[in-house]
XYZ file of C-alpha atoms in Angstrom:
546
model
C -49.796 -123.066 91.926
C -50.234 -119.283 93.564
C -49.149 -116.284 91.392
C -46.064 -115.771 93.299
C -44.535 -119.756 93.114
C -45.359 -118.551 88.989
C -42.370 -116.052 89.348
C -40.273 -118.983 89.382
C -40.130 -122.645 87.846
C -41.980 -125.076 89.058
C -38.389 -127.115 89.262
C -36.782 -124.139 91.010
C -38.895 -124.074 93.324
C -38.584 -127.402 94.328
C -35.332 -127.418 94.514
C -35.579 -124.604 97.101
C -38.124 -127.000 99.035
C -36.176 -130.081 99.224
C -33.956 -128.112 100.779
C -36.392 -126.611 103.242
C -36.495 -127.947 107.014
C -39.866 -125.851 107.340
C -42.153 -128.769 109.073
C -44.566 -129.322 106.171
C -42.247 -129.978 103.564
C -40.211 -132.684 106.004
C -44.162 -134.201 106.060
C -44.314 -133.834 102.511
C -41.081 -135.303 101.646
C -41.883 -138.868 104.085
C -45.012 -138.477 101.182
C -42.699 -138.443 98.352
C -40.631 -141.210 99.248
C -43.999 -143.177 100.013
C -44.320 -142.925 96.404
C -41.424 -143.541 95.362
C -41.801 -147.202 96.478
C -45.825 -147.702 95.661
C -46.522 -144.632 92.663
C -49.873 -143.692 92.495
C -51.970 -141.375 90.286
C -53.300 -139.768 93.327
C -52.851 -138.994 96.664
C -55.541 -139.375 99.633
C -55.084 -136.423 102.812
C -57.657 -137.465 105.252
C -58.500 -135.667 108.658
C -60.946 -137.112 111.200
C -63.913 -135.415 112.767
C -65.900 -136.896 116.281
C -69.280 -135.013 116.059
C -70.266 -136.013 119.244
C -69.558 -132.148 120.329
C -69.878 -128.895 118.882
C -66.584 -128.444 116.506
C -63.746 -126.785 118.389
C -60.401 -125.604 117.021
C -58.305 -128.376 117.632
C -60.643 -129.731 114.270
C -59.747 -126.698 112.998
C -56.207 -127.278 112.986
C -55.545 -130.477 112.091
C -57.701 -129.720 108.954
C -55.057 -126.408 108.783
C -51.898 -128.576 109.118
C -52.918 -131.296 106.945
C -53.635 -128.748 104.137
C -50.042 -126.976 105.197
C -48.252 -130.604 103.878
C -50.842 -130.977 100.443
C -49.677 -127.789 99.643
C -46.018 -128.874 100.401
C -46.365 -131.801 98.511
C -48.222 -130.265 95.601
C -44.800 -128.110 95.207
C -42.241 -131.142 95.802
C -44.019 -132.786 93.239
C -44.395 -129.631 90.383
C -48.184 -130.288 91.094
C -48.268 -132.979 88.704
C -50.053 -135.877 91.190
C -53.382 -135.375 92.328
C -54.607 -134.635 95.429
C -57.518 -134.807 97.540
C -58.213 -133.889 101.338
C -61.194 -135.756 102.835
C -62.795 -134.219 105.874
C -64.019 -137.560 107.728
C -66.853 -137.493 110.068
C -67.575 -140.522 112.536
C -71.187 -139.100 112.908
C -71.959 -143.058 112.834
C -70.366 -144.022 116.041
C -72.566 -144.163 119.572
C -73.476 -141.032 121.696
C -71.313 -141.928 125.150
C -72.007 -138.862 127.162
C -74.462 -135.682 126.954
C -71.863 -132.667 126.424
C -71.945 -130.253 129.064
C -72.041 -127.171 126.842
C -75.658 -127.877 124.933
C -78.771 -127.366 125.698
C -82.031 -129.992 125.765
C -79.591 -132.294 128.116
C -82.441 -134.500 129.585
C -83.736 -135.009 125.374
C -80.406 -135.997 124.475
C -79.925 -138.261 127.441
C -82.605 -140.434 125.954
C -80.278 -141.579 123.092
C -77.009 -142.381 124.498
C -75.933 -145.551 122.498
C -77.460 -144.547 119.298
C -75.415 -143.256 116.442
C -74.869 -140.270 116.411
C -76.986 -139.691 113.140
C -79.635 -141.056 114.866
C -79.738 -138.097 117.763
C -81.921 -135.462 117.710
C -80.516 -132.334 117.316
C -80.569 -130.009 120.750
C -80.792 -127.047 119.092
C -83.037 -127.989 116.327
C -80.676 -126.193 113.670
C -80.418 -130.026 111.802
C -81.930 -133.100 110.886
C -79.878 -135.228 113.563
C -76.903 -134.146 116.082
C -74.283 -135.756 113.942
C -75.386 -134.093 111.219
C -76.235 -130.515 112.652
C -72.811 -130.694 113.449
C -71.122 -131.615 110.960
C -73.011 -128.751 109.443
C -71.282 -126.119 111.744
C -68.031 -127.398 110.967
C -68.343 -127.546 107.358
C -70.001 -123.766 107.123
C -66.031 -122.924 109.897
C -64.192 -124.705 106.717
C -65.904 -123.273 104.192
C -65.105 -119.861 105.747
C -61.636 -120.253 105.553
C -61.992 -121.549 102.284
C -59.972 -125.051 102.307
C -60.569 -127.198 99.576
C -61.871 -130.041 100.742
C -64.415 -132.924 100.191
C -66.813 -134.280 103.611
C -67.275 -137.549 104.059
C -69.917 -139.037 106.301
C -69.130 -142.559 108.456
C -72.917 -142.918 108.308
C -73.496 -142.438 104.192
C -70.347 -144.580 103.887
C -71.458 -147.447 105.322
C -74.999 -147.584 104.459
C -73.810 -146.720 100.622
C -71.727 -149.911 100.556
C -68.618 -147.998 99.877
C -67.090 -149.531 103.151
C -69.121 -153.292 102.324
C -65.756 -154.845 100.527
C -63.675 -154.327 103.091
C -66.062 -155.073 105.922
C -66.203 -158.289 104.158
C -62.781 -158.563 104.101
C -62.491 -157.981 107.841
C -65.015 -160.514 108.625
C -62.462 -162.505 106.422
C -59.136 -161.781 108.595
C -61.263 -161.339 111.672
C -59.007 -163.845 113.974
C -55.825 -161.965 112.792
C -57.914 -158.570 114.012
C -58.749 -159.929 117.355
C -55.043 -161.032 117.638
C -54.146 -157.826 117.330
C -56.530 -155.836 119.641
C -57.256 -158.637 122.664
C -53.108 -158.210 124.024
C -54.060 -154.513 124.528
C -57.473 -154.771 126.456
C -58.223 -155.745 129.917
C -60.177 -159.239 131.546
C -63.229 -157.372 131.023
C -63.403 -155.942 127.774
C -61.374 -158.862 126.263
C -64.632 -161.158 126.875
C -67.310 -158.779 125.067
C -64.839 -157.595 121.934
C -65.303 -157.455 118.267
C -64.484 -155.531 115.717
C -67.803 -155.014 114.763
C -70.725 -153.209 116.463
C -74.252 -154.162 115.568
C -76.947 -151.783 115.298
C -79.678 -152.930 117.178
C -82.780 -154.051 115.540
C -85.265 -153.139 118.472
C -83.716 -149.833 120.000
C -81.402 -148.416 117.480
C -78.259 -148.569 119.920
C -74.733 -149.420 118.611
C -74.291 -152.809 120.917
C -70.919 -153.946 122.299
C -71.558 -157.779 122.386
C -69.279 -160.411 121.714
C -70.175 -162.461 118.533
C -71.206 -166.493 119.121
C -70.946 -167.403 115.017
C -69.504 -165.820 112.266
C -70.052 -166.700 108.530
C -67.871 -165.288 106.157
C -69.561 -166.876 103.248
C -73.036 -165.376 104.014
C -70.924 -162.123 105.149
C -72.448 -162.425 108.498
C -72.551 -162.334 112.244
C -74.164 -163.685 114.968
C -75.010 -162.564 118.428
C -77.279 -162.330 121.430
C -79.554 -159.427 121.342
C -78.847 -158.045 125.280
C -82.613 -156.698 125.356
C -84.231 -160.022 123.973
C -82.240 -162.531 124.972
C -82.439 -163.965 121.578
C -79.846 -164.645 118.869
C -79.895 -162.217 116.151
C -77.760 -162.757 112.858
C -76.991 -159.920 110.922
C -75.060 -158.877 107.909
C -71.722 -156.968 108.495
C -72.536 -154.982 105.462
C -74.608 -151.881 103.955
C -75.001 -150.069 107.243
C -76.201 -153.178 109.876
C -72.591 -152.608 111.519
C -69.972 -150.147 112.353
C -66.282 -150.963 113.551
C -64.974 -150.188 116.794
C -63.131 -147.311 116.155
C -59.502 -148.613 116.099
C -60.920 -151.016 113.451
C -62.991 -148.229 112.074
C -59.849 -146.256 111.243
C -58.412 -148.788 109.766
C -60.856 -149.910 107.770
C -61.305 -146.296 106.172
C -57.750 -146.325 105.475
C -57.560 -150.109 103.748
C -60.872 -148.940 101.563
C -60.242 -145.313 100.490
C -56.288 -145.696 100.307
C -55.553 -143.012 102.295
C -51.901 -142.041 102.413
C -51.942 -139.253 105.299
C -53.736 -138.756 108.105
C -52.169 -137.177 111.719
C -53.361 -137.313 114.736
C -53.078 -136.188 118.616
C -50.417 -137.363 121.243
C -52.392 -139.342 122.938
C -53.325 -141.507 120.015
C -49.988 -142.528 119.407
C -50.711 -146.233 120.377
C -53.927 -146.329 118.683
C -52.287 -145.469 115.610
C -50.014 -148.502 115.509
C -53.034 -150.500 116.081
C -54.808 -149.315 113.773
C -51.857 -149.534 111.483
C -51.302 -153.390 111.913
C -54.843 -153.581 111.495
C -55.280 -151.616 107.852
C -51.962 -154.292 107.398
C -54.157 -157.238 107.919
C -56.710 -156.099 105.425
C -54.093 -155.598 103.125
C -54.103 -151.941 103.098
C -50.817 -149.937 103.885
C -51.151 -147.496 106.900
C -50.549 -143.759 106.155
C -48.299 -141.164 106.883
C -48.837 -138.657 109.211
C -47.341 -137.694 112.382
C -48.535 -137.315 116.399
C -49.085 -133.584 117.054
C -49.062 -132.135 120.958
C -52.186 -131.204 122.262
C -53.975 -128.160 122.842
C -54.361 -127.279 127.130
C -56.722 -125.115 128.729
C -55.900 -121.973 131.081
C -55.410 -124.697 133.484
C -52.966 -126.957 131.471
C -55.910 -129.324 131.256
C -56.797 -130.983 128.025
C -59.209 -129.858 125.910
C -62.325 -131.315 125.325
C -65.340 -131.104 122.640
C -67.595 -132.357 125.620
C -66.641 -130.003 128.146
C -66.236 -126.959 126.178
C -63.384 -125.852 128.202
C -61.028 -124.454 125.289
C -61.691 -121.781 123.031
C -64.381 -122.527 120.496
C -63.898 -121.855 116.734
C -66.405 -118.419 116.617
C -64.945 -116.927 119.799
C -61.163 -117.145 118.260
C -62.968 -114.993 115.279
C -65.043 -112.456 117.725
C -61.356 -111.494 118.952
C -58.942 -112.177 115.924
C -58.631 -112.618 112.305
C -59.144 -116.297 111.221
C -55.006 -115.745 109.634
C -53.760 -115.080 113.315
C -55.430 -118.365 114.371
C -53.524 -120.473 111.282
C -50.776 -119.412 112.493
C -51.025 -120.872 116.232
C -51.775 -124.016 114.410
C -48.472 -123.468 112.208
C -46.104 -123.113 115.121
C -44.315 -125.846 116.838
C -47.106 -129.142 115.677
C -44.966 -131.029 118.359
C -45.424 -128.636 121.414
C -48.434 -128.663 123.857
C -49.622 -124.991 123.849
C -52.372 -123.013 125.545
C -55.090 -122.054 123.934
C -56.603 -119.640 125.572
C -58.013 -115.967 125.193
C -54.617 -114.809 126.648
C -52.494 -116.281 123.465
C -54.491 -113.820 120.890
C -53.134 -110.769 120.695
C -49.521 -112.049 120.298
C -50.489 -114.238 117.238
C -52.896 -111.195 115.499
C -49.250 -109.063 115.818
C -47.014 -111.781 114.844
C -48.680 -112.718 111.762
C -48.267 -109.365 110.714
C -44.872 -109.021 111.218
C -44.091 -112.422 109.562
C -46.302 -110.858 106.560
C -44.279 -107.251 106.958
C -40.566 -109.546 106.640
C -42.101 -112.135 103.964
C -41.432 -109.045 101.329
C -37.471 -108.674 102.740
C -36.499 -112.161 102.517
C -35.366 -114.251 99.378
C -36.922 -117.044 98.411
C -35.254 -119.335 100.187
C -35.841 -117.789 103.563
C -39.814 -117.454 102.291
C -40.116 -120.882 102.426
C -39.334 -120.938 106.179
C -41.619 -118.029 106.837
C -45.246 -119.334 108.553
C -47.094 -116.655 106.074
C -46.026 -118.075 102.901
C -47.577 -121.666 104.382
C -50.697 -120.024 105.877
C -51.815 -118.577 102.459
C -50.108 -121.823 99.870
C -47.153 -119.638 98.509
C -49.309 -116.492 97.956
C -49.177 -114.127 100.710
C -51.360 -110.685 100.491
C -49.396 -107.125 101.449
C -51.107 -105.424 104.225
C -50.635 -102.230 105.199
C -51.021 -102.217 109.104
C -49.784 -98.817 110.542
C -50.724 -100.104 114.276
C -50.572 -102.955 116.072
C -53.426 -104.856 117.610
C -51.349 -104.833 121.194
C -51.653 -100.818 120.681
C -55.088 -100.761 119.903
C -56.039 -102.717 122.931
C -54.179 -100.021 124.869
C -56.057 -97.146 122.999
C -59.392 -98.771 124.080
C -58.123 -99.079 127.981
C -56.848 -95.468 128.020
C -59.849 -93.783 126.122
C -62.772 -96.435 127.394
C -63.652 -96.898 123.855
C -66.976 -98.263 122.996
C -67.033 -97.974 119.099
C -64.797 -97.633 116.156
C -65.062 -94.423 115.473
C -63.343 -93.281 118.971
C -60.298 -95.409 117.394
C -60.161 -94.527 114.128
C -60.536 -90.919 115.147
C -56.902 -91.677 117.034
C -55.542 -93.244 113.822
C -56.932 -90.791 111.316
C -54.925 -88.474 113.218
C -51.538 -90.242 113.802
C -52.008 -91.649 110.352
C -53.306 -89.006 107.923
C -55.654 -90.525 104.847
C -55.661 -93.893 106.615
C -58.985 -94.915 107.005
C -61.682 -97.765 107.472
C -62.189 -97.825 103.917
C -58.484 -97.523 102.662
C -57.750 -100.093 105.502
C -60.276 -102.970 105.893
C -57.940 -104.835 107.729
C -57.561 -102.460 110.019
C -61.456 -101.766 110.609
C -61.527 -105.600 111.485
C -58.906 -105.676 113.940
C -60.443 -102.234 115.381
C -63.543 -104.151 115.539
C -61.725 -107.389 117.521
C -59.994 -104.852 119.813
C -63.033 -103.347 121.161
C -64.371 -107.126 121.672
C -61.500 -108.460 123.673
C -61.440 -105.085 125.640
C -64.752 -105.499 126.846
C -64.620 -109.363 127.640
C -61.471 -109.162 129.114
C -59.662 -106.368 129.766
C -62.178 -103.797 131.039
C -63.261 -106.738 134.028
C -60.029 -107.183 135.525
C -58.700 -103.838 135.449
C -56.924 -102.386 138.692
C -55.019 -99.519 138.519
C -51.862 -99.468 141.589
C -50.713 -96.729 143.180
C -47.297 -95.181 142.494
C -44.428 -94.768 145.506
C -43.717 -91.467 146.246
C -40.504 -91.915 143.917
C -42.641 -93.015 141.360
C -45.121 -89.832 141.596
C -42.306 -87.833 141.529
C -41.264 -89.146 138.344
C -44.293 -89.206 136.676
C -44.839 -84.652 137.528
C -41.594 -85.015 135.619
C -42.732 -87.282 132.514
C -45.470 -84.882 132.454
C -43.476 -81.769 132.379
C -41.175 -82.906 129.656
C -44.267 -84.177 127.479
C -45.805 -80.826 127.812
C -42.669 -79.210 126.560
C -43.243 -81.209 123.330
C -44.882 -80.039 119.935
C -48.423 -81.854 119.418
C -47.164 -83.725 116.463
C -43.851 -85.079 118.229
C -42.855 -88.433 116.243
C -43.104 -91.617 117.948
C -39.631 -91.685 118.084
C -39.382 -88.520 120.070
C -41.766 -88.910 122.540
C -40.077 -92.708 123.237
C -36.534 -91.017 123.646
C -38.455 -88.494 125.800
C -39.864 -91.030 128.151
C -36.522 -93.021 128.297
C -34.484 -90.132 129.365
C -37.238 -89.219 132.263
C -36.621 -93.451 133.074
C -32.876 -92.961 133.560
C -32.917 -92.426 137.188
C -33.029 -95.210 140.221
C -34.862 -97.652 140.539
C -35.696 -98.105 136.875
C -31.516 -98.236 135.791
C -30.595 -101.162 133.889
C -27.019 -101.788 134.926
C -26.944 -105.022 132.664
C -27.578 -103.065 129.572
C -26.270 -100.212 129.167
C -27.703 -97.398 126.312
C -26.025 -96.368 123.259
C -24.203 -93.865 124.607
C -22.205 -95.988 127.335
C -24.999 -94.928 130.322
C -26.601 -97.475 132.325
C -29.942 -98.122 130.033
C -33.459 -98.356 131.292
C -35.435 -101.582 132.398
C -38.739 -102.723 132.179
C -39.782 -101.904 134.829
C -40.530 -98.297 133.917
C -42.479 -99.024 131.411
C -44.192 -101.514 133.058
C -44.937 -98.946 136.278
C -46.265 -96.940 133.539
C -49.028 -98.972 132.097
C -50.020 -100.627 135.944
C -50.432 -96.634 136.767
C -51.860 -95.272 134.038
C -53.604 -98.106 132.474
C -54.476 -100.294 134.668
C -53.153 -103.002 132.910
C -49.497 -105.264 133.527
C -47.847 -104.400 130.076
C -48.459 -102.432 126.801
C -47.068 -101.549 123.152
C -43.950 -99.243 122.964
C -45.227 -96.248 125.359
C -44.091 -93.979 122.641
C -45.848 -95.340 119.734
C -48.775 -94.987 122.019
C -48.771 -91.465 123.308
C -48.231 -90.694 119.790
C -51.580 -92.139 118.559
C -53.180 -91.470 121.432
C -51.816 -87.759 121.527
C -49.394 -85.367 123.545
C -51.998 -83.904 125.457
C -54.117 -86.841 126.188
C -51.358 -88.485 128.021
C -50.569 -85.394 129.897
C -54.416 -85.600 131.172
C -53.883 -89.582 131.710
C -50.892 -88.593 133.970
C -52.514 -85.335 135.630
C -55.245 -88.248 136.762
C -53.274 -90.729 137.703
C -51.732 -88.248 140.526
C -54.642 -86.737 141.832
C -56.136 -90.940 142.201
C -53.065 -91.496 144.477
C -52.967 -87.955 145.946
């Protein structure tokens, strides 16, 4: 348990969780009540891994969520079961397609078929492809520092760790094929098995139907599609690998695993697999069917195609906490994940952090911070927000740190990159994200002639203001210059009975001044960025459009 659950009893706490309707502890509870009817002296989490592509963030979060529900669990059970997360990788199943984002493509063509294991690595970092990248997505884990153990398909098999149940599927192979054949097509029903041969001759994982089985001998027989011969093999210590539906279920009959969740669109697979683990006398897990992540384009992502956001970009832009909390929100609901979805989540994991310390514990439980770091969230001081510093770069064309910092020593006496390391990171991301995307699609528009004309006045009013004008101030300053047509808000009117002031002001403000659609409160930003430095920004926006 974290130092802050230790403020309270293990039992009180509990008590507050059972109550909870935060998402991990409803997973957690389905747990509880598993063991209530089978008890067990520990409990499997197991999360699945394709290494057939270089490891992208949807990985990444299902490795997040599942540790999200241990950690529930862990508490709705006053830690007293043990529990294990295994990090499977099916690094022993065939290489289907060359992805599109690695290089050495005509080397790599060369193996298709062979496991994965068996691949050479493009870009020589590992042994194999299967394992160099399994590599890179155990150093991404490690980094965020889950506690975890990896498990290889390929070491499992040719161990004998799976060779029990293998046997046991050779064993209940009819029921299997009763199971699978009603789901496949004319086709594919005439060549399927549940297992997959590795070929003798050319190392390729072979989908050919079997002509004799012998469950005795613990072996299968088939015709070699290269030799034309028959060729009898064993099913066990690493001659064979299960199609995957079969494969999943066999890992989850011979390790016992008790939750595992997957994608959408393996929500039938899942029940297969399911009837499957059944049938070897296994019982499926829990889990549940998360949405899945789209592109910019509402397209699926994809490991092959590269066409989401990879794990090391989220981290050039954005702390790795910012990015556990897009995989904390809303499981159930497809959401983009694209560059465009960062600098909301970097400010809104702060401001869940800045409530956590204003809530009781009850309400803690439902905030995503107290999930995102197991019960034990840090205090950070953050006296601007990463929206804000984006606008600092735009307006001062920032290429380093120190440009910013020399804005924030000033607005923020004392605070600096060594008081604030924090900070210094996200000062660090801002400038990235400016530069890759920002600063190429920047177009400042001209103002109407009612909009100049309101502007010379924002300027005149800012000019009458002292150099160290609060925040507050300067806002009120800029709102009062907004009251006027077209920018009235008839809908909502201000505190003092007025009509108030829409968007759109502030919104003409940043497209003018900035360049860019929308910004941080404008005066929160002229007062980091200084009185007189957004009297300049405004004396050159009006001699552009003069």
């Amino acid at each position: 348990m974290s130092t802050a659950e230790t403020t309270m009893s293990p039992s009180d706490l509990r008590a507050l969780a059972e109550n909870s309707n935060a998402w991990p502890f409803e997973q957690a509870k389905a747990l509880v009540a598993r063991l209530k009817k089978a008890p067990k002296d520990e409990v499997l989490f197991e999360t699945g891994y394709g290494p057939s592509g270089l490891p992208h963030i949807g990985t990444f979060g299902e490795v997040a969520r599942t540790t999200m529900v241990r950690h529930a669990f862990r508490v709705l059970t006053e830690d007293k079961i043990k529990t294990r997360l295994l990090a499977f990788s099916d690094d022993m199943d065939g290489f289907r397609k060359v992805p599109d984002n690695v290089p050495n493509k005509e080397m790599l063509a060369q193996h298709l078929g062979k496991p994965l294991t068996s691949v050479p690595d493009p870009i020589e970092e590992g042994v194999s492809f299967g394992a160099a990248n399994n590599a890179r997505l155990r150093a991404f884990l490690d980094h965020f520092g889950f506690d975890y153990e990896f498990a290889s398909s390929t070491d499992y098999y040719k161990s004998g760790r799976f060779d029990a149940t293998l046997l046991r599927m050779l064993e209940v192979y009819d029921k299997v094929m009763d199971i699978i054949l009603p789901t496949l097509g004319p086709d594919r029903r005439a060549t399927y098995s549940p297992f997959l041969p590795i070929s003798k001759t050319t190392g390729v994982v072979l989908q050919v139907p079997m002509i004799r089985r012998d469950v005795k001998a613990g072996t299968i027989t088939y015709i070699d599609p290269d030799t034309s011969e028959e060729v009898t093999t064993p099913v066990t210590g690493g001659a064979v690998k299960c199609q995957w539906k079969a494969d999943w279920a066999l890992r989850w009959a011979a390790l016992g695993v008790d939750y595992e969740m997957a994608g959408k669109d393996l929500i039938d697979s899942v029940k297969l697999s399911g009837k499957i683990c059944a049938a070897l006398g296994g019982t499926p897990p829990e889990g549940f069917n998360y949405e899945l992540f789209l592109d910019e384009n509402g397209g699926k992502i994809s490991k092959s195609k590269g066409n989401g956001l990879t794990i090391d970009e989220w981290l050039r832009y954005a702390s790795p906490e910012s990015l556990s909390l897009f995989m904390y929100r809303e499981p159930k609901a497809a959401k983009r994940l694209f560059f465009d979805v960062i600098p909301r989540n970097v400010d809104e994991y702060q401001q869940f952090l800045d409530g956590y310390n204003r809530q009781d514990a009850k309400q803690r439980l439902s905030n995503p911070v107290w999930h995102l770091h197991a019960g034990n969230p840090p205090t950070i001081d953050m006296p601007v927000t990463f929206q804000l510093l984006l606008t600092l770069v735009s307006s001062s064309n920032a290429e380093n740190a120190d440009t910013l910092w020399g804005f924030i020593g000033r607005y923020r006496p004392g605070v600096s990159a060594a008081t604030h390391p924090k900070l210094d990171a996200m000062v660090g991301y801002a400038i990235n994200y400016y530069r890759d995307f920002v600063a190429p699609t920047k177009t400042f528009r001209e103002p109407t002639e009612i909009e100049r004309v309101a502007l010379q006045d924002l300027r005149d009013a800012l000019s009458r203001l002292p150099q160290d004008a609060s925040a507050e101030d300067i806002q009120n300053t800029v709102y009062e210059i907004g009251r006027r047509e077209p920018f009235l808000d008839h809908k909502k009117p201000a505190k003092d009975g007025r009509p108030g002031v829409s968007l759109d002001w502030f919104n003409m403000l940043y497209q003018v001044l900035l360049g860019q659609e929308k910004g941080p409160r404008f005066g929160s930003f002229v007062a980091v960025y200084g009185v007189q430095n957004a009297i300049s920004m405004i004396d050159g926006a009006l001699a552009r459009s003069a």
